[in-house]
Coordinates of C-alpha atoms in Angstrom, one line a residue:
Chain A
M1 CA 0.0 0.0 0.0
K2 CA 2.7 2.4 1.0
R3 CA 4.8 1.4 -2.0
K4 CA 2.0 2.1 -4.3
K5 CA 1.5 5.5 -2.9
K6 CA 5.1 6.3 -3.3
L7 CA 5.1 5.2 -7.0
S8 CA 2.1 7.4 -7.9
D9 CA 3.8 10.2 -5.9
N10 CA 6.9 9.8 -8.1
S11 CA 4.8 9.7 -11.3
S12 CA 3.4 13.2 -11.0
L13 CA 6.8 14.5 -9.9
A14 CA 8.6 12.7 -12.7
L15 CA 6.1 13.9 -15.2
R16 CA 6.8 17.5 -14.4
F17 CA 10.5 17.0 -14.9
H18 CA 10.0 15.0 -18.1
L19 CA 7.6 17.4 -19.7
P20 CA 9.9 19.8 -21.4
T21 CA 12.0 17.1 -23.1
F22 CA 9.0 15.1 -24.2
I23 CA 6.9 18.0 -25.5
T24 CA 10.0 19.2 -27.5
L25 CA 10.7 15.7 -28.9
T26 CA 7.0 15.3 -29.9
F27 CA 7.3 18.5 -32.0
V28 CA 10.8 17.9 -33.5
A29 CA 10.8 14.2 -33.9
L30 CA 7.5 12.4 -33.4
I31 CA 5.3 14.7 -35.5
P32 CA 7.9 14.8 -38.3
L33 CA 8.0 11.0 -38.2
I34 CA 4.2 10.8 -38.4
Y35 CA 4.3 13.3 -41.2
T36 CA 6.9 11.2 -43.0
L37 CA 4.7 8.1 -42.6
R38 CA 1.7 10.0 -44.1
L39 CA 3.9 11.3 -46.9
S40 CA 5.0 7.8 -47.8
F41 CA 1.4 6.9 -48.8
Y42 CA 1.2 9.8 -51.2
D43 CA 3.0 10.6 -54.4
F44 CA 4.5 13.9 -53.7
K45 CA 7.2 15.0 -56.2
L46 CA 8.5 18.6 -56.6
S47 CA 8.3 18.1 -60.4
E48 CA 4.5 17.6 -60.4
A49 CA 2.1 20.3 -59.2
G50 CA -0.7 19.0 -57.1
S51 CA 1.0 15.6 -56.6
A52 CA 1.1 16.3 -52.8
N53 CA -2.5 15.2 -52.5
R54 CA -2.4 12.1 -54.7
F55 CA -2.9 9.1 -52.4
V56 CA -1.2 6.0 -53.6
G57 CA -1.4 3.6 -50.7
L58 CA 1.5 1.2 -50.5
A59 CA 2.7 1.9 -54.0
N60 CA 5.9 3.6 -52.9
Y61 CA 6.8 0.6 -50.7
I62 CA 6.0 -1.9 -53.5
R63 CA 8.2 0.1 -55.9
L64 CA 10.9 0.3 -53.3
F65 CA 11.1 -3.5 -53.0
R66 CA 11.5 -3.7 -56.8
D67 CA 14.1 -1.0 -57.0
P68 CA 17.5 -2.4 -57.9
D69 CA 19.2 0.9 -56.8
F70 CA 17.6 0.5 -53.3
Y71 CA 19.0 -3.0 -53.1
N72 CA 22.3 -1.7 -54.3
S73 CA 22.4 0.8 -51.5
V74 CA 21.4 -1.7 -48.9
S75 CA 24.1 -4.1 -50.0
K76 CA 26.7 -1.3 -50.1
T77 CA 25.7 -0.3 -46.6
F78 CA 26.1 -3.9 -45.3
I79 CA 29.5 -4.4 -47.1
F80 CA 30.6 -1.1 -45.7
M81 CA 29.3 -2.0 -42.2
F82 CA 30.9 -5.5 -42.2
F83 CA 34.4 -4.5 -43.1
A84 CA 34.5 -1.2 -41.3
V85 CA 33.2 -2.7 -38.0
L86 CA 35.4 -5.9 -38.3
F87 CA 38.6 -3.9 -38.7
E88 CA 37.6 -1.4 -36.1
V89 CA 37.2 -4.2 -33.6
I90 CA 40.5 -5.9 -34.5
I91 CA 42.6 -2.7 -34.5
G92 CA 40.7 -1.5 -31.5
I93 CA 41.6 -4.6 -29.4
L94 CA 45.3 -4.4 -30.5
L95 CA 45.4 -0.8 -29.6
A96 CA 43.7 -1.3 -26.3
L97 CA 46.2 -4.1 -25.4
A98 CA 49.1 -1.9 -26.3
L99 CA 47.8 1.1 -24.4
N100 CA 47.0 -1.1 -21.4
A101 CA 50.5 -2.5 -21.3
I102 CA 52.6 0.7 -21.4
P103 CA 53.5 1.9 -18.0
K104 CA 54.1 5.6 -18.6
V105 CA 52.8 8.6 -20.7
K106 CA 49.6 6.7 -21.1
K107 CA 47.7 10.0 -21.0
L108 CA 49.6 11.5 -23.9
F109 CA 49.0 8.4 -26.1
T110 CA 45.3 8.3 -25.1
S111 CA 44.9 12.0 -26.0
L112 CA 46.5 11.4 -29.4
T113 CA 44.2 8.5 -30.0
L114 CA 41.2 10.7 -29.3
I115 CA 42.0 12.9 -32.3
P116 CA 40.5 11.1 -35.3
M117 CA 37.0 10.7 -33.9
M118 CA 36.9 14.5 -33.1
V119 CA 37.7 15.6 -36.6
A120 CA 34.4 16.6 -38.4
P121 CA 33.5 13.7 -40.8
L122 CA 33.3 16.2 -43.6
V123 CA 36.8 17.4 -42.9
I124 CA 37.9 13.7 -43.0
G125 CA 36.5 13.3 -46.4
L126 CA 38.2 16.5 -47.7
M127 CA 41.5 15.5 -45.9
Y128 CA 41.5 12.1 -47.7
S129 CA 40.7 13.5 -51.1
F130 CA 43.7 15.8 -50.7
Y131 CA 45.9 13.0 -49.2
I132 CA 45.2 10.5 -52.0
N133 CA 44.9 12.9 -54.9
P134 CA 46.5 11.1 -57.9
Q135 CA 48.4 14.2 -59.0
F136 CA 49.9 15.7 -55.9
G137 CA 48.6 13.7 -52.8
L138 CA 51.2 12.8 -50.2
Y139 CA 50.0 9.2 -50.3
T140 CA 50.5 9.0 -54.1
W141 CA 54.0 10.5 -53.8
L142 CA 54.9 8.0 -51.0
V143 CA 53.7 5.0 -53.0
D144 CA 55.6 6.2 -56.1
T145 CA 58.8 7.1 -54.3
L146 CA 59.0 4.0 -52.1
R147 CA 57.7 1.8 -55.0
L148 CA 55.1 0.3 -52.7
P149 CA 52.8 -2.3 -54.2
L150 CA 49.7 -0.2 -53.7
P151 CA 47.2 1.3 -56.1
T152 CA 47.2 5.1 -56.5
N153 CA 44.1 6.1 -58.3
L154 CA 41.8 5.1 -55.5
T155 CA 38.6 6.8 -56.4
G156 CA 38.8 5.7 -60.0
D157 CA 37.2 2.3 -59.8
S158 CA 34.4 0.8 -57.7
F159 CA 36.5 -1.7 -55.8
H160 CA 39.1 0.7 -54.5
S161 CA 36.5 3.4 -53.9
M162 CA 34.7 1.2 -51.4
I163 CA 38.0 0.3 -49.8
I164 CA 38.9 4.0 -49.2
V165 CA 35.4 4.7 -47.9
V166 CA 35.8 1.9 -45.4
I167 CA 39.3 3.0 -44.5
M168 CA 38.1 6.5 -43.7
D169 CA 35.6 5.0 -41.3
I170 CA 38.2 2.8 -39.8
W171 CA 40.5 5.8 -39.4
E172 CA 37.8 7.7 -37.6
W173 CA 36.5 5.0 -35.3
A174 CA 39.1 2.3 -34.7
P175 CA 40.9 4.6 -32.1
Y176 CA 37.5 5.1 -30.4
M177 CA 37.0 1.3 -30.2
G178 CA 40.6 1.2 -28.7
L179 CA 39.6 3.6 -26.0
V180 CA 36.3 1.8 -25.2
F181 CA 38.1 -1.6 -25.1
L182 CA 40.8 0.0 -22.9
A183 CA 38.1 1.0 -20.4
G184 CA 36.8 -2.6 -20.6
L185 CA 40.3 -4.1 -20.0
Q186 CA 40.9 -1.9 -17.0
S187 CA 37.7 -3.1 -15.4
I188 CA 38.8 -6.7 -15.5
D189 CA 39.7 -8.0 -12.1
A190 CA 43.4 -8.6 -11.8
Q191 CA 42.6 -11.8 -9.8
C192 CA 41.4 -13.5 -13.0
Y193 CA 44.8 -13.1 -14.6
E194 CA 46.6 -14.2 -11.4
A195 CA 44.5 -17.4 -11.2
A196 CA 45.3 -18.2 -14.9
K197 CA 49.0 -17.6 -14.3
V198 CA 49.0 -19.9 -11.3
D199 CA 47.5 -22.5 -13.5
G200 CA 50.4 -22.0 -15.8
A201 CA 48.6 -20.5 -18.7
S202 CA 50.7 -18.7 -21.4
N203 CA 50.1 -15.1 -22.4
T204 CA 48.3 -16.2 -25.6
Q205 CA 46.1 -18.7 -23.7
I206 CA 45.3 -15.9 -21.2
F207 CA 44.2 -13.6 -24.0
W208 CA 41.9 -16.2 -25.7
S209 CA 40.4 -17.8 -22.6
V210 CA 40.4 -15.0 -20.0
T211 CA 40.6 -11.6 -21.5
L212 CA 38.5 -12.1 -24.6
P213 CA 35.5 -13.8 -22.9
L214 CA 35.5 -11.2 -20.1
M215 CA 35.6 -8.5 -22.7
R216 CA 32.7 -9.9 -24.7
P217 CA 30.0 -7.6 -23.2
V218 CA 32.0 -4.5 -24.0
I219 CA 32.8 -5.7 -27.5
T220 CA 29.1 -6.6 -28.2
V221 CA 28.0 -3.1 -27.1
A222 CA 30.6 -1.4 -29.1
V223 CA 29.9 -3.5 -32.2
L224 CA 26.2 -2.9 -32.0
L225 CA 26.6 0.8 -31.5
R226 CA 29.0 1.1 -34.5
A227 CA 26.9 -1.1 -36.7
M228 CA 23.9 1.2 -36.0
E229 CA 26.0 4.3 -36.7
T230 CA 27.0 3.0 -40.1
F231 CA 23.4 3.6 -41.2
K232 CA 24.2 7.2 -40.6
E233 CA 27.2 7.3 -42.9
F234 CA 26.9 10.3 -45.1
D235 CA 29.4 13.1 -44.9
K236 CA 32.6 11.2 -45.8
P237 CA 31.5 9.4 -49.0
Y238 CA 29.4 12.4 -49.9
I239 CA 32.5 14.6 -50.2
L240 CA 35.1 12.0 -51.3
T241 CA 33.2 9.9 -53.9
G242 CA 29.7 11.3 -54.0
G243 CA 28.5 7.7 -54.0
G244 CA 30.5 6.9 -57.1
P245 CA 31.9 5.9 -59.4
G246 CA 28.4 5.0 -60.7
N247 CA 26.7 4.0 -57.4
A248 CA 29.6 1.9 -56.1
T249 CA 29.7 3.6 -52.8
E250 CA 26.2 4.8 -52.6
V251 CA 25.3 3.8 -49.0
I252 CA 21.6 4.0 -47.9
D253 CA 21.8 7.6 -46.6
L254 CA 23.3 8.9 -49.8
Y255 CA 20.7 7.1 -51.8
T256 CA 17.9 8.5 -49.6
Y257 CA 19.4 12.0 -49.8
R258 CA 19.6 11.7 -53.6
Q259 CA 16.0 10.6 -53.9
A260 CA 14.8 13.4 -51.6
F261 CA 17.0 16.4 -52.4
V262 CA 18.4 15.8 -55.8
Q263 CA 15.5 14.2 -57.6
F264 CA 12.9 15.7 -55.2
K265 CA 10.8 12.5 -55.0
F266 CA 9.7 13.3 -51.5
S267 CA 7.2 10.5 -51.0
Y268 CA 9.5 7.8 -52.3
A269 CA 12.3 9.0 -50.0
A270 CA 9.8 9.1 -47.2
A271 CA 9.1 5.3 -47.7
I272 CA 12.8 4.6 -47.5
C273 CA 13.0 6.7 -44.3
I274 CA 10.2 4.7 -42.7
I275 CA 11.9 1.4 -43.5
L276 CA 15.2 2.8 -42.1
F277 CA 13.5 4.1 -39.0
I278 CA 11.9 0.7 -38.3
V279 CA 15.1 -1.2 -38.8
L280 CA 17.1 1.1 -36.5
F281 CA 14.4 1.2 -33.9
L282 CA 14.5 -2.6 -33.6
C283 CA 18.3 -2.5 -33.5
G284 CA 18.0 0.1 -30.8
M285 CA 15.8 -2.1 -28.7
V286 CA 18.3 -4.9 -29.0
Y287 CA 21.1 -2.5 -28.1
Q288 CA 19.2 -1.3 -25.0
R289 CA 18.6 -4.9 -23.9
V290 CA 22.3 -5.9 -24.3
A291 CA 23.7 -2.7 -22.9
M292 CA 21.5 -2.8 -19.8
Q293 CA 22.4 -6.4 -19.2
G294 CA 26.0 -5.4 -19.0
D295 CA 25.0 -2.8 -16.5
D296 CA 23.8 -5.2 -13.8
Chain B
M1 CA 66.5 -6.5 -19.9
N2 CA 63.9 -8.5 -21.7
K3 CA 61.2 -6.4 -20.1
K4 CA 62.9 -3.2 -21.2
L5 CA 63.1 -4.5 -24.8
K6 CA 59.4 -5.4 -24.7
Y7 CA 58.4 -1.9 -23.5
G8 CA 60.7 -0.3 -26.1
L9 CA 59.0 -2.3 -28.9
L10 CA 55.6 -1.3 -27.5
Y11 CA 56.4 2.4 -27.4
A12 CA 58.0 2.3 -30.8
G13 CA 55.0 0.3 -32.3
L14 CA 52.5 2.7 -30.8
T15 CA 54.4 5.8 -31.9
I16 CA 54.7 4.5 -35.5
F17 CA 51.0 3.4 -35.5
L18 CA 49.8 6.8 -34.3
F19 CA 52.2 8.6 -36.7
I20 CA 50.8 6.7 -39.7
V21 CA 47.2 7.3 -38.5
L22 CA 47.7 11.0 -37.8
M23 CA 49.7 11.7 -41.0
P24 CA 46.7 12.8 -43.2
Y25 CA 45.7 15.1 -40.4
I26 CA 49.1 16.5 -39.8
W27 CA 49.4 17.0 -43.5
L28 CA 46.2 19.0 -43.5
I29 CA 47.4 21.3 -40.8
L30 CA 50.8 21.8 -42.5
T31 CA 49.1 22.5 -45.9
S32 CA 47.1 25.3 -44.3
F33 CA 50.3 27.2 -43.7
K34 CA 51.7 26.7 -47.1
T35 CA 51.7 29.0 -50.1
R36 CA 50.0 27.7 -53.2
V37 CA 53.3 26.7 -54.8
D38 CA 54.5 24.9 -51.7
A39 CA 51.2 23.0 -51.3
F40 CA 51.5 21.3 -54.7
A41 CA 55.3 20.9 -54.7
I42 CA 56.7 17.5 -55.6
P43 CA 58.4 16.1 -53.7
P44 CA 56.1 17.3 -50.9
K45 CA 57.8 19.9 -48.6
I46 CA 58.0 19.2 -44.9
F47 CA 60.1 22.3 -44.2
F48 CA 58.8 25.5 -45.7
K49 CA 58.3 29.1 -45.0
G50 CA 55.0 29.4 -43.2
T51 CA 52.3 31.8 -44.2
L52 CA 48.9 32.9 -42.8
S53 CA 47.6 34.0 -46.2
N54 CA 45.3 31.0 -46.5
Y55 CA 43.6 31.9 -43.3
Y56 CA 43.3 35.5 -44.4
E57 CA 42.0 34.6 -47.9
A58 CA 39.5 32.1 -46.6
F59 CA 38.1 33.9 -43.6
I60 CA 38.4 37.6 -44.6
T61 CA 38.3 37.7 -48.4
K62 CA 36.0 34.7 -49.0
G63 CA 33.9 35.6 -46.0
M64 CA 34.3 32.3 -44.1
L65 CA 34.3 34.4 -40.9
H66 CA 30.6 34.9 -41.4
N67 CA 30.2 31.1 -41.5
L68 CA 32.3 30.7 -38.4
I69 CA 30.0 33.1 -36.5
N70 CA 27.0 31.2 -37.8
S71 CA 28.5 27.9 -36.5
I72 CA 29.1 29.5 -33.1
I73 CA 25.6 30.9 -32.9
V74 CA 24.0 27.6 -33.8
M75 CA 26.3 25.7 -31.5
I76 CA 25.7 27.8 -28.4
A77 CA 22.0 27.9 -28.9
T78 CA 21.8 24.2 -29.4
V79 CA 23.8 23.4 -26.3
V80 CA 21.9 25.8 -24.1
I81 CA 18.5 24.7 -25.2
S82 CA 19.3 21.0 -25.2
M83 CA 20.7 21.3 -21.7
I84 CA 17.9 23.3 -20.2
L85 CA 15.3 20.9 -21.6
G86 CA 17.2 17.7 -21.1
L87 CA 18.7 18.0 -17.6
P88 CA 15.4 17.8 -15.7
S89 CA 14.4 14.7 -17.6
A90 CA 17.7 13.0 -17.0
Y91 CA 17.3 13.9 -13.3
A92 CA 13.8 12.4 -13.2
F93 CA 15.1 9.1 -14.8
S94 CA 17.7 8.9 -12.1
R95 CA 15.7 10.0 -9.1
F96 CA 12.0 9.3 -9.7
P97 CA 11.7 5.9 -11.3
S98 CA 8.1 5.5 -12.3
R99 CA 5.9 3.2 -14.4
G100 CA 6.2 5.2 -17.6
D101 CA 10.0 5.0 -17.7
R102 CA 10.2 2.1 -20.1
L103 CA 8.0 3.8 -22.6
L104 CA 9.7 7.1 -22.2
S105 CA 13.2 5.6 -22.6
N106 CA 12.1 3.7 -25.7
Y107 CA 10.8 7.0 -27.1
L108 CA 14.1 8.6 -26.4
L109 CA 16.0 5.7 -27.9
G110 CA 13.9 5.8 -31.1
T111 CA 14.9 9.5 -31.6
R112 CA 18.5 8.8 -30.6
F113 CA 19.0 6.1 -33.3
T114 CA 17.1 7.7 -36.1
P115 CA 19.4 8.4 -39.0
V116 CA 19.7 12.2 -39.6
V117 CA 18.4 11.8 -43.1
V118 CA 15.1 10.4 -41.8
L119 CA 14.4 13.6 -39.8
A120 CA 16.0 15.8 -42.4
L121 CA 13.3 15.1 -45.0
P122 CA 10.2 16.0 -42.9
L123 CA 11.9 18.9 -41.2
Y124 CA 12.8 20.3 -44.5
L125 CA 9.3 20.1 -45.9
M126 CA 7.7 21.3 -42.6
M127 CA 10.1 24.2 -42.3
S128 CA 9.7 25.3 -45.9
R129 CA 6.0 25.5 -45.2
M130 CA 6.6 27.5 -42.1
G131 CA 9.2 29.8 -43.7
L132 CA 11.9 28.5 -41.4
L133 CA 14.4 27.5 -44.1
N134 CA 17.6 29.6 -44.0
T135 CA 16.9 30.9 -40.5
Y136 CA 18.8 30.2 -37.3
V137 CA 15.7 28.9 -35.7
G138 CA 15.3 26.2 -38.2
I139 CA 18.8 24.7 -38.0
I140 CA 18.8 25.1 -34.2
I141 CA 15.5 23.1 -33.9
A142 CA 17.0 20.4 -36.0
H143 CA 20.2 20.2 -34.0
V144 CA 18.2 20.2 -30.7
A145 CA 16.2 17.3 -32.1
F146 CA 19.1 14.9 -32.1
N147 CA 21.1 16.4 -29.2
L148 CA 18.3 16.3 -26.7
P149 CA 17.9 12.5 -26.4
F150 CA 21.7 12.4 -26.1
V151 CA 21.8 14.9 -23.2
V152 CA 19.2 12.8 -21.3
W153 CA 21.0 9.5 -21.9
M154 CA 24.4 10.9 -20.9
M155 CA 23.3 12.9 -17.9
R156 CA 21.2 10.2 -16.4
G157 CA 24.4 8.2 -15.8
F158 CA 26.1 11.2 -14.2
Y159 CA 23.1 11.8 -11.9
D160 CA 23.1 8.2 -10.9
A161 CA 26.6 8.5 -9.7
I162 CA 25.6 11.1 -7.0
P163 CA 24.6 9.5 -3.8
K164 CA 20.9 9.7 -3.0
E165 CA 21.6 10.3 0.7
I166 CA 22.4 13.9 -0.1
D167 CA 18.8 14.4 -1.5
E168 CA 17.3 12.8 1.6
A169 CA 19.3 15.1 3.9
A170 CA 18.1 18.1 1.8
R171 CA 14.5 16.8 1.9
V172 CA 14.7 16.6 5.7
D173 CA 15.7 20.3 5.7
G174 CA 12.5 21.0 3.8
L175 CA 13.9 21.7 0.4
G176 CA 11.7 21.1 -2.7
W177 CA 12.8 18.7 -5.4
F178 CA 13.3 21.3 -8.0
H179 CA 15.5 23.3 -5.6
I180 CA 17.6 20.1 -4.8
F181 CA 17.9 19.4 -8.5
L182 CA 19.0 22.9 -9.4
S183 CA 21.2 23.9 -6.6
I184 CA 22.6 20.7 -5.1
D185 CA 22.7 17.7 -7.5
T186 CA 23.4 19.6 -10.8
P187 CA 26.3 21.5 -9.3
L188 CA 27.6 18.2 -7.9
A189 CA 27.4 16.7 -11.3
R190 CA 29.2 19.6 -12.9
S191 CA 32.0 17.6 -14.6
G192 CA 29.3 15.5 -16.2
V193 CA 27.4 18.6 -17.2
A194 CA 30.6 20.0 -18.8
A195 CA 31.3 16.8 -20.7
T196 CA 27.7 16.6 -21.9
A197 CA 27.8 20.2 -23.0
V198 CA 31.1 19.7 -24.8
F199 CA 29.7 16.7 -26.5
C200 CA 26.6 18.5 -27.7
A201 CA 28.7 21.4 -28.9
I202 CA 30.9 19.0 -31.0
N203 CA 27.8 17.3 -32.4
S204 CA 26.4 20.6 -33.5
W205 CA 29.7 22.0 -34.7
N206 CA 30.6 19.0 -36.9
E207 CA 27.1 18.4 -38.2
F208 CA 26.8 18.5 -42.0
L209 CA 23.6 17.0 -43.5
M210 CA 20.9 19.0 -41.6
A211 CA 22.9 22.2 -42.1
L212 CA 23.3 21.4 -45.8
I213 CA 19.6 21.1 -46.2
L214 CA 18.2 23.7 -43.8
T215 CA 20.6 26.6 -44.1
G216 CA 20.9 29.1 -46.9
R217 CA 23.2 31.9 -47.9
N218 CA 22.9 33.8 -44.6
T219 CA 23.0 31.0 -42.1
T220 CA 25.4 28.5 -43.7
T221 CA 27.6 26.9 -41.0
M222 CA 31.3 26.2 -41.6
P223 CA 31.1 22.5 -42.7
V224 CA 28.5 23.4 -45.3
A225 CA 30.6 26.3 -46.6
I226 CA 33.8 24.4 -47.2
P227 CA 32.7 22.5 -50.3
G228 CA 32.1 26.0 -51.8
L229 CA 35.9 26.2 -52.0
L230 CA 35.9 23.2 -54.4
T231 CA 35.4 25.5 -57.4
P232 CA 35.3 24.5 -61.0
Q233 CA 38.4 26.7 -61.5
G234 CA 40.4 24.4 -59.3
T235 CA 40.3 23.5 -55.7
I236 CA 42.0 25.8 -53.3
W237 CA 43.5 23.2 -51.0
G238 CA 45.4 25.7 -48.9
Q239 CA 42.2 27.5 -47.9
I240 CA 40.2 24.3 -47.4
S241 CA 43.0 23.1 -45.1
A242 CA 42.9 26.4 -43.2
V243 CA 39.1 26.1 -42.6
G244 CA 39.5 22.4 -41.8
T245 CA 42.1 23.3 -39.1
V246 CA 39.9 26.0 -37.6
I247 CA 37.0 23.6 -37.4
T248 CA 39.0 20.8 -35.7
I249 CA 41.3 22.6 -33.3
P250 CA 38.7 23.9 -30.8
V251 CA 37.0 20.6 -30.8
L252 CA 40.3 18.8 -30.0
V253 CA 41.1 21.2 -27.1
F254 CA 37.7 20.7 -25.5
A255 CA 37.7 17.0 -26.1
I256 CA 41.0 16.6 -24.3
L257 CA 39.8 18.7 -21.4
V258 CA 36.8 16.3 -20.8
Q259 CA 38.6 13.2 -22.0
K260 CA 37.8 11.2 -18.9
H261 CA 34.0 11.4 -19.4
M262 CA 34.2 11.1 -23.2
I263 CA 34.1 7.4 -23.5
S264 CA 31.2 6.8 -21.1
G265 CA 29.3 9.5 -23.0
M266 CA 29.9 8.0 -26.4
T267 CA 28.6 4.6 -25.5
M268 CA 25.7 6.2 -23.6
G269 CA 26.9 4.9 -20.3
A270 CA 27.2 1.2 -21.4
V271 CA 30.9 1.4 -20.7
K272 CA 32.1 3.1 -17.6

């Protein structure tokens, strides 16, 4: 009885504190999303006057599922996600182990590691287009001078364009993974290592059967978070490749952007937005469950 | 001896790794101080006579200063509004658990993970109808939309870290909850508030897509203005580098100041 009273007491108090945020979010996020949903059942194009009121039901969604360019962008997103996150995890773990092992000037190294993720993604795109420029880029010069067995015209063909788009993302986020994993490593109880050492385990054995299993929750959280963020990839490929050559690096956000703000097919873009929102909302629920589990 | 060798190799490895990683960025900064001739020299020049002409050209002659001011206005407004709205909610999540919490946090999560482009489309159409395109209000609303959930998530963890006994003592003294929130717990969580504010500021400062769509001639922020330097007559790399340097340096300084809280903020409290 008392408990119940306390809860309802809380509710009205909580409500007052929550109100500003939730009213704001209703106006800036919920209503726009509902508007998008409504839009996706119409056939609104900038090119046709009066098309805003033409109800077409599920036609946009049906067209979407038959659109090879949509499938292209989905597959590019997944290719990008898979390789970017994979290498970010591998490099991140190595970096974390190295940072954890050094006894001094840890702070300086950590600060330097922080740099890439703080550089605006747009600037990263520009920076790379300067760095790998086939005529005067430092990278091109290094490859030529040192006769390294590496390609130089990276944005010229589809295969290498995708590689460089992935590399930019690894550049930005692998150090971040390193710092997250470092935090994970530092929270491992030293007793676990000692017990393993007493049992005569080698360093490699300790890594595979003590460190890695204990790090699993942290790795899972980081991988999920990064995987979801790859759906937001826009700035770097926009400025470096523009989705090209052709549509070789046209990830989902670039494709949606082009449908909405280059071709001005608002309703069609709205249908893509709704699909994207549903997918990410579900991923978000999974993330929340996993992340909160690690909390307990 | 063996141990010394091991550490030596570790330090050397880390230094080389970081050097390779940071090279494109160092190159960007160096280029911003080079004359046009030096910037395109082959072999690339590591030692050269520095010049500030790129900064002068970009910010004064090309008017990038105006974009810098726009970026600052949008950033400050976004941070202030997001914090004022978000802090009470974060506090309530931490202090007054109630039945609606699950629903509310799903609601927040939905907005937190929505790709920018998904909100960009409806906001663009709605704002064009309301005449908010190319205004500060428009872009600030958009930036608040994705920073607000972030503030609530991040601050919730920082409020959780403050012992509840303090509130109880204040309650006994007859203080109201709003008073406790404002003048006791929030000041106690000030390092978290600082980290959250810095993080918000960086989000807004670096943001590109919303600004690209919602701003026009008078309100363009810096990231959107840079591609304007990629002209058909040739790309002015020196000036682009200068602007790139100006965008990144303040962010780095702030980030290093609140480094300790950065990681927990970026994983939304999942990693402490």
